[in-house]
Amino acid sequence: MTTVLIVDDQPMQRFGFRMLLESQDDMELLGEASNGMEAVRMVDRLRPDVVLMDIRMPGLDGIEATRRIVASGDRTRVLILTTFDLDDYAYAGLRAGASGFLVKDALPEELLSGIRAVASGDAVVAPSLTRRLLDAYVDHLPTGSDHSRAEDTRLATLTEREREILTAIGQGSTNTEIAEHFHLAESTVKTHVGRILAKTGSRDRVQAVIFAYDTRLVKPSP
Amino acid sequence: MTTVLIVDDQPMQRFGFRMLLESQDDMELLGEASNGMEAVRMVDRLRPDVVLMDIRMPGLDGIEATRRIVASGDRTRVLILTTFDLDDYAYAGLRAGASGFLVKDALPEELLSGIRAVASGDAVVAPSLTRRLLDAYVDHLPTGSDHSRAEDTRLATLTEREREILTAIGQGSTNTEIAEHFHLAESTVKTHVGRILAKTGSRDRVQAVIFAYDTRLVKPSP
DNA sequence: GCCACCGTAGTACCGGGGTACCACCCCCCT
DNA sequence: AGGGGGGTGGTACCCCGGTACTACGGTGGC
């Protein structure tokens, strides 16, 4: 029996998922949450096997909720569902520790098999995203016997300019300082920063700094 | 209509695939090959949309055949099928340019939807392998953090509470989240943060994060 | 008894950060 | 001759972060 928690702010979406789950006798719906904060609390209490997580929600969004659920350390797996296959969300979701990423227009059977796969410890990614993931990172795949270290995927998606600016952020610079240093308008810096946050799955520049340190783009000084 | 070429050295395997494909009226089986060399030639002549490629074959194996087919530059996509989800084969296949990788014990519907996904330009990877791919290339966030032994004088001036909160800041938490986590009012958190910034000589929380990393109060995730 | 420090909490304020757009240029690739 | 991506810029808007106070209970020192 696979126990499931639905997290979505749209009642009709939840209704659809509920109907689908109730039609399966190996699945049990433990509850429904309409935002991230509620989801984290319910996971803590109900310990479902799988959480079906929407991304865009008021308050705490699905990415951050996923991060917290995964960080809490218990066995619950998160399967992210989104309306469109937005790459940035995918990266962020996977970085947050999700076990999978599917688009909502998937067929019911695909969704169900995705849930079962995730519950059994496997992972699933929507085909449209798998294509992009492979295109972007196939060069970094290990050659088989050689277990080379993984270079961070999200770092690789940044352009040269974005890496420069992320480095500056990682050194504590404000947008104004970055603009001066690179002879740019502050609005340009903001545009770059916005893209950096999206690509790295960071909520704000603080998390971007953490990302920069964790990927060794910026190294501790002493 | 999706045109397909089957490549497998075992006649019974081919038979199974042939039956499955013939049951679908949006799929057309263009032919069958029993080794890599034959496969390359038939692809060149028949231009199928999708090649179902076995890996282990006498003569030219499926990996090398995939490489040549992909290198030839036309639109044919290769979907690799293997008996076991051997990682090395999978990586090699994907590096060779395959659009997907499925295990032969997949359900018929999964196989069919995989073929359709690949034909439409998407990619598919067997869930059991997706899990490993994600584990290898998505660095999970650190859950626990043991305490440091840094001797920084500024760090020493912080009270226990302030160190706790600085650690939270260093993990990317917002004031609101910190307040919830420690059961405090946000105004209290702000008071603490203000004192932390003053004591550590930080202009804002971004610089406080850098301070936390540099003093090893918070450590980069490996 | 008093003082210093810590932890807690509040109000009022404002500036930077972040978002959501849109726009233009340039270069490379088909 | 288009198209796509990268780099640059702009506007409008909102909210969180940070500052500057004040305040009060608890604890430990002398």
XYZ file of C-alpha atoms (C1' of nucleotides) in Angstrom:
504
model
C 0.000 0.000 0.000
C 1.390 3.364 -1.005
C 0.333 6.325 1.093
C 0.097 9.686 -0.633
C -0.264 13.340 0.295
C -1.553 15.847 -2.248
C -0.252 19.399 -2.159
C -1.865 21.901 -4.504
C -3.523 25.235 -4.031
C -6.177 24.592 -6.661
C -9.149 22.587 -5.350
C -9.993 21.189 -8.765
C -6.487 19.895 -9.219
C -6.697 18.172 -5.889
C -10.050 16.749 -6.827
C -8.624 15.186 -9.957
C -5.732 13.615 -8.140
C -8.033 12.387 -5.396
C -10.324 10.666 -7.870
C -7.379 9.061 -9.585
C -5.855 7.803 -6.369
C -9.131 6.466 -5.020
C -9.546 4.373 -8.134
C -6.403 2.474 -7.224
C -6.624 -0.073 -4.458
C -2.888 -0.080 -3.770
C -2.918 3.638 -2.983
C -4.197 5.466 0.051
C -4.714 9.197 0.159
C -3.663 10.423 3.592
C -4.619 14.030 3.135
C -4.401 17.222 1.153
C -2.565 20.479 1.721
C -3.063 23.738 -0.123
C 0.267 25.381 0.525
C 3.848 24.552 1.385
C 3.727 25.319 5.064
C 0.722 23.104 5.567
C 2.435 20.399 3.522
C 5.511 20.361 5.720
C 3.391 20.069 8.829
C 1.227 17.294 7.411
C 4.214 15.311 6.224
C 5.677 15.560 9.673
C 2.493 14.173 11.169
C 1.280 11.672 8.558
C 4.559 10.358 7.126
C 3.260 9.562 3.650
C 5.312 7.494 1.243
C 4.931 10.008 -1.558
C 4.029 13.686 -1.730
C 2.513 15.003 -4.951
C 3.807 18.548 -4.873
C 2.677 21.511 -6.915
C 5.264 24.245 -7.328
C 3.417 27.495 -7.602
C 1.551 28.106 -4.384
C 0.876 31.109 -2.197
C 3.106 31.360 0.828
C 5.733 28.676 0.969
C 6.192 27.333 -2.543
C 6.696 23.753 -3.593
C 10.444 24.005 -4.018
C 11.054 25.246 -0.538
C 8.566 22.800 0.920
C 10.370 19.988 -0.876
C 13.663 21.153 0.526
C 12.334 21.049 4.055
C 10.644 17.701 3.695
C 13.771 16.134 2.256
C 15.951 17.797 4.854
C 13.819 16.416 7.649
C 15.355 13.075 6.855
C 12.476 10.684 6.974
C 11.485 8.380 4.208
C 8.946 10.516 2.398
C 9.653 11.041 -1.297
C 8.553 14.103 -3.174
C 7.216 13.954 -6.712
C 6.893 17.400 -8.200
C 4.071 18.181 -10.588
C 3.950 21.312 -12.632
C 1.761 22.695 -15.352
C 4.546 23.470 -17.749
C 7.945 21.917 -18.098
C 9.839 24.973 -17.004
C 13.469 24.071 -16.860
C 14.343 26.394 -14.049
C 11.727 24.872 -11.812
C 12.942 21.423 -12.681
C 16.498 22.138 -11.718
C 15.424 23.844 -8.558
C 13.112 21.010 -7.643
C 15.687 18.340 -8.241
C 18.256 20.326 -6.360
C 15.828 20.583 -3.493
C 15.880 16.804 -3.344
C 12.753 15.774 -5.202
C 12.608 12.197 -6.443
C 10.886 13.147 -9.622
C 9.371 15.752 -11.823
C 6.298 15.282 -13.995
C 4.087 17.618 -15.967
C 0.412 17.723 -15.122
C -0.738 16.902 -18.615
C 0.751 13.446 -18.261
C -1.612 10.547 -18.773
C -3.145 9.133 -15.588
C -1.295 5.868 -16.074
C 1.972 7.721 -16.397
C 1.274 9.573 -13.205
C 0.412 6.377 -11.374
C 3.459 4.528 -12.573
C 5.499 7.560 -11.598
C 4.106 7.435 -8.079
C 4.843 3.732 -7.807
C 8.352 4.201 -9.093
C 9.065 6.976 -6.631
C 7.555 5.014 -3.757
C 9.868 2.126 -4.513
C 12.900 4.376 -4.350
C 13.306 5.059 -8.034
C 13.056 8.413 -9.725
C 11.123 9.755 -12.663
C 11.525 12.770 -14.866
C 9.091 13.913 -17.523
C 10.353 12.971 -20.981
C 10.347 16.576 -22.180
C 12.727 17.417 -19.359
C 14.812 14.316 -19.650
C 15.656 15.409 -23.155
C 16.997 18.733 -21.928
C 18.817 17.219 -19.012
C 20.568 14.785 -21.284
C 21.403 17.410 -23.878
C 22.922 19.656 -21.290
C 24.836 17.138 -19.263
C 25.532 14.093 -21.335
C 29.096 15.276 -21.739
C 29.567 15.071 -18.019
C 28.357 11.535 -17.653
C 30.859 9.155 -16.172
C 32.529 6.970 -18.746
C 31.437 3.824 -16.994
C 34.207 2.313 -14.952
C 35.653 5.705 -14.300
C 33.680 7.289 -11.502
C 34.658 10.846 -12.119
C 33.296 13.462 -9.775
C 30.157 15.247 -10.686
C 30.615 18.823 -11.680
C 27.549 20.690 -10.552
C 24.931 20.709 -13.233
C 23.335 24.003 -12.364
C 26.665 25.735 -12.365
C 27.198 24.539 -15.903
C 23.979 26.175 -17.063
C 25.206 29.611 -16.079
C 26.703 31.817 -18.745
C 30.129 33.362 -18.305
C 28.651 36.678 -17.281
C 26.337 35.030 -14.799
C 29.210 33.162 -13.195
C 31.153 36.405 -12.839
C 28.231 38.061 -11.157
C 27.506 35.079 -8.943
C 31.123 35.209 -7.819
C 30.671 38.838 -6.878
C 27.506 37.982 -4.989
C 29.439 35.265 -3.226
C 31.915 37.868 -2.109
C 29.211 39.936 -0.518
C 28.740 42.634 -3.125
C 25.482 44.542 -3.429
C 23.840 45.058 -6.799
C 25.049 48.645 -6.840
C 28.639 47.593 -6.238
C 28.440 44.926 -8.904
C 27.077 47.463 -11.352
C 29.974 49.810 -10.673
C 32.587 47.108 -10.790
C 31.437 45.799 -14.153
C 30.339 49.171 -15.508
C 26.719 48.145 -15.857
C 23.345 49.622 -15.028
C 21.843 48.354 -11.824
C 18.827 47.139 -13.731
C 21.102 44.952 -15.814
C 22.606 43.492 -12.699
C 19.148 42.769 -11.379
C 18.242 40.993 -14.583
C 21.339 38.824 -14.328
C 20.755 38.115 -10.668
C 17.189 37.088 -11.380
C 18.352 34.571 -13.938
C 21.060 33.294 -11.629
C 18.528 32.676 -8.895
C 16.241 30.845 -11.290
C 18.978 28.682 -12.725
C 20.527 27.784 -9.406
C 17.233 27.188 -7.658
C 17.955 29.886 -5.122
C 15.224 31.881 -3.462
C 17.353 34.942 -2.869
C 20.965 36.069 -3.028
C 21.660 34.511 0.357
C 20.938 31.071 -1.001
C 22.940 31.966 -4.081
C 25.948 32.624 -1.851
C 25.486 29.222 -0.259
C 25.275 27.687 -3.704
C 28.479 29.462 -4.723
C 30.317 28.088 -1.716
C 28.908 24.590 -2.044
C 29.929 24.342 -5.677
C 33.345 25.786 -4.863
C 32.793 28.659 -7.249
C 33.766 30.733 -4.236
C 36.081 29.288 -1.648
C 36.379 30.076 2.057
C 39.104 32.642 2.595
C 41.390 31.233 5.331
C 2.782 7.409 -37.880
C 5.957 6.379 -36.134
C 8.327 4.158 -38.054
C 10.447 1.748 -36.076
C 13.444 -0.505 -36.600
C 14.121 -3.398 -34.240
C 17.702 -4.389 -33.523
C 18.261 -7.503 -31.423
C 20.172 -10.699 -31.917
C 17.561 -12.867 -30.250
C 14.709 -13.880 -32.551
C 12.231 -14.290 -29.708
C 12.922 -10.808 -28.452
C 12.303 -9.439 -31.909
C 9.112 -11.439 -32.127
C 7.795 -9.896 -28.933
C 8.547 -6.384 -30.071
C 7.058 -7.072 -33.476
C 3.803 -8.278 -31.965
C 3.616 -5.286 -29.716
C 4.266 -2.818 -32.500
C 1.796 -4.431 -34.864
C -0.916 -4.052 -32.267
C -0.536 -0.295 -32.492
C -1.976 1.425 -35.519
C 0.163 4.510 -35.127
C 3.351 2.477 -35.418
C 4.939 0.895 -38.425
C 7.711 -1.678 -38.231
C 10.134 -0.999 -41.051
C 12.427 -3.940 -40.430
C 14.607 -5.938 -38.090
C 18.344 -6.217 -37.698
C 20.252 -8.806 -35.702
C 23.537 -6.976 -35.187
C 25.005 -3.507 -35.140
C 26.488 -3.430 -38.610
C 23.238 -4.499 -40.167
C 21.425 -1.923 -38.076
C 23.568 0.934 -39.311
C 23.002 -0.068 -42.913
C 19.243 -0.436 -42.488
C 18.909 2.889 -40.751
C 20.751 4.524 -43.607
C 18.366 2.995 -46.085
C 15.037 3.039 -44.238
C 15.324 6.190 -42.129
C 13.130 5.035 -39.269
C 11.925 7.482 -36.661
C 13.024 5.262 -33.818
C 15.472 2.383 -33.434
C 14.887 -0.088 -30.629
C 18.442 -1.061 -29.897
C 19.709 -3.992 -27.884
C 23.166 -3.585 -26.435
C 24.691 -7.024 -26.304
C 25.077 -8.314 -29.823
C 27.723 -10.207 -31.745
C 29.889 -8.103 -33.990
C 29.181 -4.407 -33.709
C 27.440 -3.868 -30.386
C 24.542 -1.575 -29.672
C 26.626 1.225 -28.201
C 28.858 1.567 -31.200
C 25.932 1.196 -33.577
C 24.145 3.970 -31.716
C 27.173 6.202 -32.004
C 27.348 5.743 -35.752
C 23.644 6.236 -36.283
C 23.615 9.420 -34.242
C 26.800 10.656 -35.888
C 25.253 10.205 -39.316
C 23.169 13.235 -38.508
C 19.734 12.324 -39.682
C 16.671 12.419 -37.573
C 16.579 8.844 -36.385
C 16.412 8.478 -32.613
C 17.817 5.543 -30.751
C 16.070 3.993 -27.774
C 18.275 1.514 -26.000
C 16.787 -1.573 -24.417
C 18.701 -3.826 -22.115
C 17.915 -6.789 -19.951
C 19.408 -5.403 -16.807
C 19.841 -1.842 -15.745
C 23.589 -1.933 -15.848
C 24.866 1.517 -15.179
C 27.929 1.358 -17.345
C 25.921 0.400 -20.378
C 23.463 3.124 -19.678
C 26.044 5.834 -19.409
C 27.850 4.580 -22.455
C 24.613 4.483 -24.409
C 23.620 7.975 -23.442
C 27.088 9.263 -24.202
C 26.821 7.650 -27.574
C 23.812 9.853 -28.204
C 20.861 7.633 -27.461
C 17.569 9.372 -26.744
C 16.594 6.947 -24.073
C 17.263 3.873 -22.061
C 14.693 1.349 -20.926
C 14.870 -2.064 -19.340
C 13.227 -4.952 -21.153
C 11.041 -5.912 -18.228
C 9.154 -2.666 -18.590
C 5.430 -2.956 -19.139
C 4.345 -2.894 -22.781
C 2.573 0.406 -22.256
C 5.702 1.913 -20.802
C 7.675 0.773 -23.772
C 5.138 2.200 -26.188
C 4.944 5.534 -24.447
C 8.737 5.556 -24.412
C 8.827 5.056 -28.167
C 6.315 7.831 -28.699
C 8.228 10.186 -26.441
C 11.465 9.530 -28.243
C 9.843 9.891 -31.638
C 8.550 13.311 -30.652
C 12.004 14.459 -29.688
C 11.806 13.819 -25.983
C 13.905 11.396 -24.018
C 13.182 8.629 -21.571
C 15.238 6.901 -18.944
C 14.177 3.904 -16.899
C 13.185 4.975 -13.392
C 15.735 2.708 -11.759
C 18.453 4.479 -13.678
C 17.003 7.945 -13.297
C 17.436 7.534 -9.578
C 21.125 6.907 -9.981
C 21.544 9.708 -12.461
C 19.962 12.138 -10.065
C 21.969 10.890 -7.133
C 25.129 11.346 -9.098
C 24.468 14.832 -10.362
C 22.153 16.539 -7.985
C 23.894 17.418 -4.814
C 21.500 17.130 -1.957
C 21.449 19.845 0.576
C 23.201 19.207 3.850
C 20.771 18.176 6.524
C 22.869 18.214 9.622
C 25.769 20.366 10.591
C 28.013 19.541 13.456
C 29.577 22.328 15.309
C 32.805 24.001 14.455
C 35.871 24.739 16.448
C 36.844 27.952 14.765
C 38.717 30.373 16.955
C 37.699 33.583 15.263
C 37.499 36.254 17.915
C 34.416 37.769 16.405
C 32.778 34.379 16.455
C 33.690 34.023 20.112
C 31.882 37.235 21.001
C 28.604 35.791 19.794
C 26.291 34.336 22.363
C 24.983 30.805 22.004
C 21.674 32.056 20.681
C 23.366 34.298 18.185
C 25.491 31.436 16.893
C 22.382 29.318 16.451
C 20.732 32.048 14.478
C 23.823 32.782 12.432
C 23.950 29.100 11.533
C 20.382 29.312 10.330
C 21.236 32.383 8.295
C 24.157 30.487 6.852
C 21.775 27.798 5.722
C 19.687 30.297 3.840
C 16.788 30.806 6.210
C 14.753 33.986 6.172
C 13.903 35.850 9.357
C 10.395 34.494 9.246
C 11.613 30.922 8.968
C 14.082 31.407 11.795
C 11.314 32.810 13.964
C 9.154 29.781 13.308
C 11.930 27.306 13.796
C 12.955 28.711 17.158
C 9.435 29.734 18.175
C 10.280 33.421 18.358
C 8.696 36.643 17.180
C 10.155 37.996 13.977
C 11.052 41.186 15.769
C 13.190 39.175 18.153
C 14.963 37.544 15.270
C 15.623 40.956 13.794
C 17.096 42.121 17.067
C 19.415 39.120 17.138
C 20.367 39.522 13.501
C 21.168 43.168 14.065
C 23.518 42.280 16.895
C 25.093 39.506 14.853
C 25.806 41.909 12.017
C 27.322 44.427 14.402
C 29.507 41.876 16.169
C 30.737 40.191 13.011
C 31.269 43.426 11.136
C 28.856 42.397 8.417
C 26.903 44.897 6.393
C 24.008 42.555 5.730
C 23.050 38.927 6.040
C 24.841 38.069 2.823
C 28.144 39.031 4.372
C 27.112 37.202 7.507
C 26.743 34.042 5.446
C 30.238 34.538 4.083
C 31.493 35.035 7.607
C 29.783 31.830 8.682
C 31.462 29.887 5.901
C 34.862 31.462 6.374
C 34.884 30.670 10.074
C 33.607 27.163 9.369
C 30.564 27.724 11.493
C 28.808 26.443 8.408
C 30.593 24.081 6.066
C 30.234 23.618 2.342
C 28.371 20.467 1.388
C 30.872 18.019 -0.101
C 20.481 46.070 46.329
C 22.244 47.229 42.025
C 24.390 46.583 37.562
C 25.562 44.147 33.335
C 24.211 41.052 30.101
C 21.100 38.087 27.680
C 16.864 36.964 25.549
C 12.624 38.442 24.420
C 9.348 41.826 22.021
C 7.455 45.917 20.071
C 6.891 50.207 16.711
C 8.161 53.074 12.961
C 10.640 53.803 8.954
C 13.088 53.311 4.380
C 16.030 51.455 1.119
C 17.736 47.537 -1.379
C 16.434 43.253 -3.308
C 13.536 40.661 -6.138
C 9.699 40.105 -9.693
C 7.367 40.853 -13.864
C 7.333 42.727 -17.674
C 9.213 44.747 -22.103
C 12.829 46.213 -25.330
C 16.964 46.520 -28.200
C 21.404 45.000 -29.919
C 24.670 41.662 -31.430
C 26.294 37.378 -32.914
C 25.928 32.880 -34.637
C 23.501 29.419 -37.041
C 20.421 27.652 -40.207
C 16.439 36.687 -43.435
C 14.992 34.697 -39.940
C 15.635 32.657 -35.300
C 17.590 31.912 -30.881
C 20.458 32.991 -27.113
C 23.244 36.130 -24.574
C 23.991 40.770 -22.843
C 22.250 45.017 -21.924
C 18.795 48.383 -20.277
C 14.309 50.209 -18.509
C 9.843 50.758 -15.519
C 6.714 49.691 -11.981
C 5.793 47.475 -7.935
C 6.031 44.993 -3.456
C 8.180 43.025 0.435
C 11.868 41.649 3.292
C 15.842 43.121 5.654
C 17.971 46.270 8.418
C 18.020 50.460 11.619
C 16.788 52.992 15.506
C 14.885 53.232 19.091
C 12.323 51.486 23.670
C 11.137 48.025 27.099
C 10.918 44.201 30.466
C 11.930 39.621 32.895
C 15.727 36.594 34.304
C 20.374 35.552 35.906
C 24.781 36.155 37.779
C 28.397 39.212 39.981
C 30.071 42.247 43.439
